[in-house]
Short mmCIF file of C-alpha atoms in Angstrom, two decimals:
data_model
loop_
_atom_site.label_atom_id
_atom_site.label_comp_id
_atom_site.label_asym_id
_atom_site.label_seq_id
_atom_site.Cartn_x
_atom_site.Cartn_y
_atom_site.Cartn_z
CA SER W 1433 90.59 108.52 91.04
CA LEU W 1434 91.74 112.23 90.65
CA LEU W 1435 94.64 111.86 93.48
CA ILE W 1436 96.01 108.70 91.91
CA ARG W 1437 96.31 110.54 88.66
CA LEU W 1438 98.47 113.39 90.32
CA ILE W 1439 100.13 110.93 92.09
CA GLU W 1440 101.04 109.26 88.88
CA ILE W 1441 101.59 112.93 87.14
CA LYS W 1442 104.12 113.02 89.75
CA GLN W 1443 105.72 109.97 89.24
CA ASP W 1444 106.30 110.84 85.24
CA VAL W 1445 107.68 114.03 86.24
CA GLU W 1446 110.31 112.27 88.55
CA ALA W 1447 110.75 109.80 85.57
CA MET W 1448 111.37 112.70 83.09
CA TYR W 1449 113.67 114.29 85.49
CA ARG W 1450 115.83 111.37 85.96
CA ALA W 1451 116.06 110.74 82.05
CA VAL W 1452 117.37 114.45 81.37
CA ALA W 1453 119.73 113.76 84.77
CA GLY W 1454 121.16 110.68 83.18
CA LEU W 1455 121.60 111.94 79.87
CA SER W 1456 125.16 114.12 80.03
CA SER W 1457 126.84 110.84 81.43
CA ALA W 1458 124.99 108.10 78.84
CA GLU W 1459 126.62 106.62 76.07
CA GLY W 1460 124.98 104.27 72.82
CA ASP W 1461 122.03 102.19 74.29
CA GLY W 1462 122.15 104.02 77.50
CA LEU W 1463 121.36 107.79 75.20
CA THR W 1464 118.83 105.36 73.39
CA THR W 1465 117.04 104.15 76.85
CA LEU W 1466 116.79 107.33 78.29
CA TYR W 1467 115.29 109.26 75.28
CA ALA W 1468 112.91 106.61 75.19
CA ALA W 1469 111.96 106.73 79.04
CA TYR W 1470 111.49 110.52 79.21
CA ASP W 1471 109.59 110.39 76.03
CA GLN W 1472 107.38 107.58 77.10
CA ALA W 1473 106.80 109.28 80.53
CA TYR W 1474 106.44 112.67 79.36
CA ALA W 1475 103.34 111.12 76.45
CA ASP W 1476 101.99 109.43 79.71
CA ALA W 1477 101.81 112.82 81.92
CA ARG W 1478 100.44 114.71 78.60
CA ALA W 1479 97.52 111.88 78.46
CA LYS W 1480 96.67 112.13 81.87
CA LEU W 1481 96.80 115.71 82.06
CA SER W 1482 94.13 116.20 78.97
CA LEU W 1483 92.08 113.31 80.64
CA LEU W 1484 91.97 115.58 83.64
CA LEU W 1485 91.55 118.60 81.43
CA GLY W 1486 88.08 117.39 80.24
CA ARG W 1487 86.91 115.92 83.50
CA LEU W 1488 87.77 119.02 85.71
CA SER W 1489 85.80 122.58 86.55
CA GLY W 1490 87.04 125.38 88.71
CA LYS W 1491 90.17 125.68 90.70
CA THR W 1492 91.34 122.30 90.11
CA ARG W 1493 91.04 122.62 86.29
CA TYR W 1494 92.94 126.08 86.59
CA ALA W 1495 95.80 124.37 88.60
CA ILE W 1496 95.86 121.46 85.75
CA VAL W 1497 96.38 124.21 82.78
CA ASP W 1498 98.97 125.49 84.85
CA ILE W 1499 101.04 122.22 85.27
CA THR W 1500 100.33 121.53 81.72
CA ASN W 1501 101.85 124.65 80.75
CA MET W 1502 104.80 124.18 82.69
CA PHE W 1503 104.79 120.58 81.26
CA LEU W 1504 105.49 122.15 77.79
CA THR W 1505 107.86 124.58 79.27
CA PHE W 1506 109.76 121.57 80.73
CA ASN W 1507 109.98 119.89 77.35
CA GLU W 1508 110.91 122.99 75.91
CA GLU W 1509 113.78 123.10 78.11
CA TYR W 1510 114.31 119.90 77.63
CA THR W 1511 114.82 120.20 73.57
CA ILE W 1512 117.47 123.16 74.29
CA TYR W 1513 118.92 120.59 76.47
CA LEU W 1514 119.60 118.39 73.92
CA GLN W 1515 120.64 120.49 70.99
CA GLU W 1516 123.22 121.65 73.38
CA LEU W 1517 124.03 118.30 74.18
CA ASN W 1518 124.64 117.12 70.66
CA ALA W 1519 126.57 120.38 69.74
CA GLY W 1520 128.88 119.63 72.61
CA TYR W 1521 128.20 123.04 74.52
CA THR W 1522 128.76 121.17 77.78
CA ILE W 1523 129.26 124.43 80.02
CA TYR W 1524 125.71 124.91 79.56
CA LEU W 1525 124.23 121.01 80.57
CA THR W 1526 124.64 122.08 84.12
CA THR W 1527 122.95 125.34 83.99
CA ASP W 1528 120.03 123.19 81.97
CA VAL W 1529 119.79 120.66 84.78
CA GLN W 1530 119.29 123.08 87.28
CA TYR W 1531 116.92 124.89 85.35
CA LEU W 1532 114.97 121.18 84.88
CA SER W 1533 115.32 120.98 88.30
CA ARG W 1534 113.62 123.92 89.25
CA LEU W 1535 110.97 123.56 86.84
CA LYS W 1536 110.22 119.83 88.36
CA GLY W 1537 110.07 121.29 91.84
CA TYR W 1538 107.51 123.98 90.39
CA ILE W 1539 105.63 121.26 88.76
CA GLU W 1540 105.61 118.60 92.00
CA ASP W 1541 104.44 122.12 94.04
CA GLU W 1542 101.72 122.69 91.76
CA LEU W 1543 100.74 118.98 91.68
CA SER W 1544 100.63 118.97 95.49
CA ASP W 1545 98.52 122.22 95.80
CA ALA W 1546 96.20 120.40 93.60
CA SER W 1547 95.93 117.46 95.24
CA SER W 1548 95.11 119.62 98.26
CA ALA W 1549 92.46 121.15 96.73
CA VAL W 1550 91.10 117.90 95.65
CA THR W 1551 91.08 116.76 98.93
CA LEU W 1552 89.36 119.51 100.57
CA GLU W 1553 87.12 119.36 98.10
CA ALA W 1554 86.36 115.86 98.75
CA LYS W 1555 86.94 116.43 102.52
CA ALA W 1556 83.61 118.66 101.79
CA ALA W 1557 81.63 116.31 99.95
CA TYR W 1558 82.13 113.95 102.73
CA ASP W 1559 81.56 116.45 105.36
CA ASP W 1560 78.22 117.49 104.06
CA PHE W 1561 77.55 113.47 103.08
CA TYR W 1562 77.98 112.54 106.74
CA ASP W 1563 76.02 115.61 108.29
CA ARG W 1564 72.92 114.43 105.73
CA LEU W 1565 73.42 110.50 107.16
CA SER W 1566 73.68 111.94 110.86
CA LEU W 1567 70.13 113.81 110.23
CA THR W 1568 68.78 110.92 108.24
CA GLN W 1569 69.78 108.33 111.58
CA LYS W 1570 68.31 111.07 113.64
CA ARG W 1571 65.21 110.63 111.99
CA GLY W 1572 65.17 107.07 111.93
CA TYR W 1573 65.31 106.66 115.68
CA PHE W 1574 62.25 108.94 115.53
CA ILE W 1575 60.70 107.02 113.49
CA LEU W 1576 61.67 104.06 115.86
CA ALA W 1577 60.57 105.47 118.96
CA GLY W 1578 57.06 106.80 117.58
CA ALA W 1579 56.75 103.27 116.21
CA SER W 1580 57.85 101.34 119.65
CA LEU W 1581 55.57 103.73 121.03
CA VAL W 1582 52.42 103.09 119.03
CA SER W 1583 53.10 99.36 119.20
CA ILE W 1584 53.12 99.28 123.05
CA LEU W 1585 49.53 101.37 123.14
CA LEU W 1586 48.26 98.93 120.35
CA ALA W 1587 49.33 96.01 122.43
CA PHE W 1588 47.88 97.39 125.80
CA TRP W 1589 44.19 98.41 123.83
CA MET W 1590 44.36 94.83 122.32
CA THR W 1591 44.93 93.14 125.74
CA GLN W 1592 42.00 95.30 127.31
CA HIS W 1593 39.88 94.30 124.44
CA ILE W 1594 40.58 90.65 124.34
CA ALA W 1595 41.32 90.46 128.65
CA ARG W 1596 37.87 92.26 129.50
CA PRO W 1597 35.82 89.42 127.84
CA LEU W 1598 37.68 86.54 129.13
CA GLN W 1599 38.00 88.17 132.42
CA GLN W 1600 33.85 88.21 132.32
CA LEU W 1601 33.69 84.45 130.92
CA VAL W 1602 35.86 83.66 133.95
CA THR W 1603 33.29 84.93 136.14
CA ARG W 1604 30.62 83.77 134.69
CA MET W 1605 31.76 80.30 134.63
CA LYS W 1606 32.87 80.67 138.41
CA ARG W 1607 29.01 81.90 139.19
CA PHE W 1608 28.09 78.59 137.15
CA ALA W 1609 29.74 76.74 139.03
CA ALA W 1610 28.85 77.93 142.78
CA SER W 1611 25.31 77.73 141.73
CA ASN W 1612 25.23 74.48 140.78
CA ASP W 1613 22.76 75.38 138.13
CA ASP W 1614 21.86 74.18 135.05
CA GLY W 1615 20.07 77.25 133.60
CA PRO W 1616 21.58 80.26 131.20
CA ALA W 1617 23.60 82.41 133.29
CA SER W 1618 22.52 86.04 134.23
CA PRO W 1619 24.04 88.32 132.64
CA VAL W 1620 26.76 90.06 134.78
#
């Protein structure tokens, strides 16, 4: 879920930059669409970042704080870019777009670093889970082997205690048949 959110935030950054990059050549309804696209992507990213900040701690939280600050800087630069665009200061627009492009790159790098940190934390948790599962599996094998041994010993004991009286009965019956005696059988 966290990795998905980070990927979505990266997509929001890309949408914000595409909107900014298109502003200098757009007119009329195209401008309105790009303004709306930027505002929506920025709002979505901020909401996702706020959600993550409320849930995270440690290194990952600090990375999200850095990313949030970079988003604020990006938005401030976007505001300056709009002011210069509206004022007709076209000489600065290329530099502003290049700066926003660098900021986008920094944000994407931070998002990648945060994703890597989350992946490493998840791997550590997975490794711990796998170790515990392996230990539980080994214990299960020992319990199974012990239960099998007890079952075999119990079966051997039961066959001895059931077979011995039956063997004695067969022996008595053979003596009785061989003696043709109708009297009680003598003890063995």
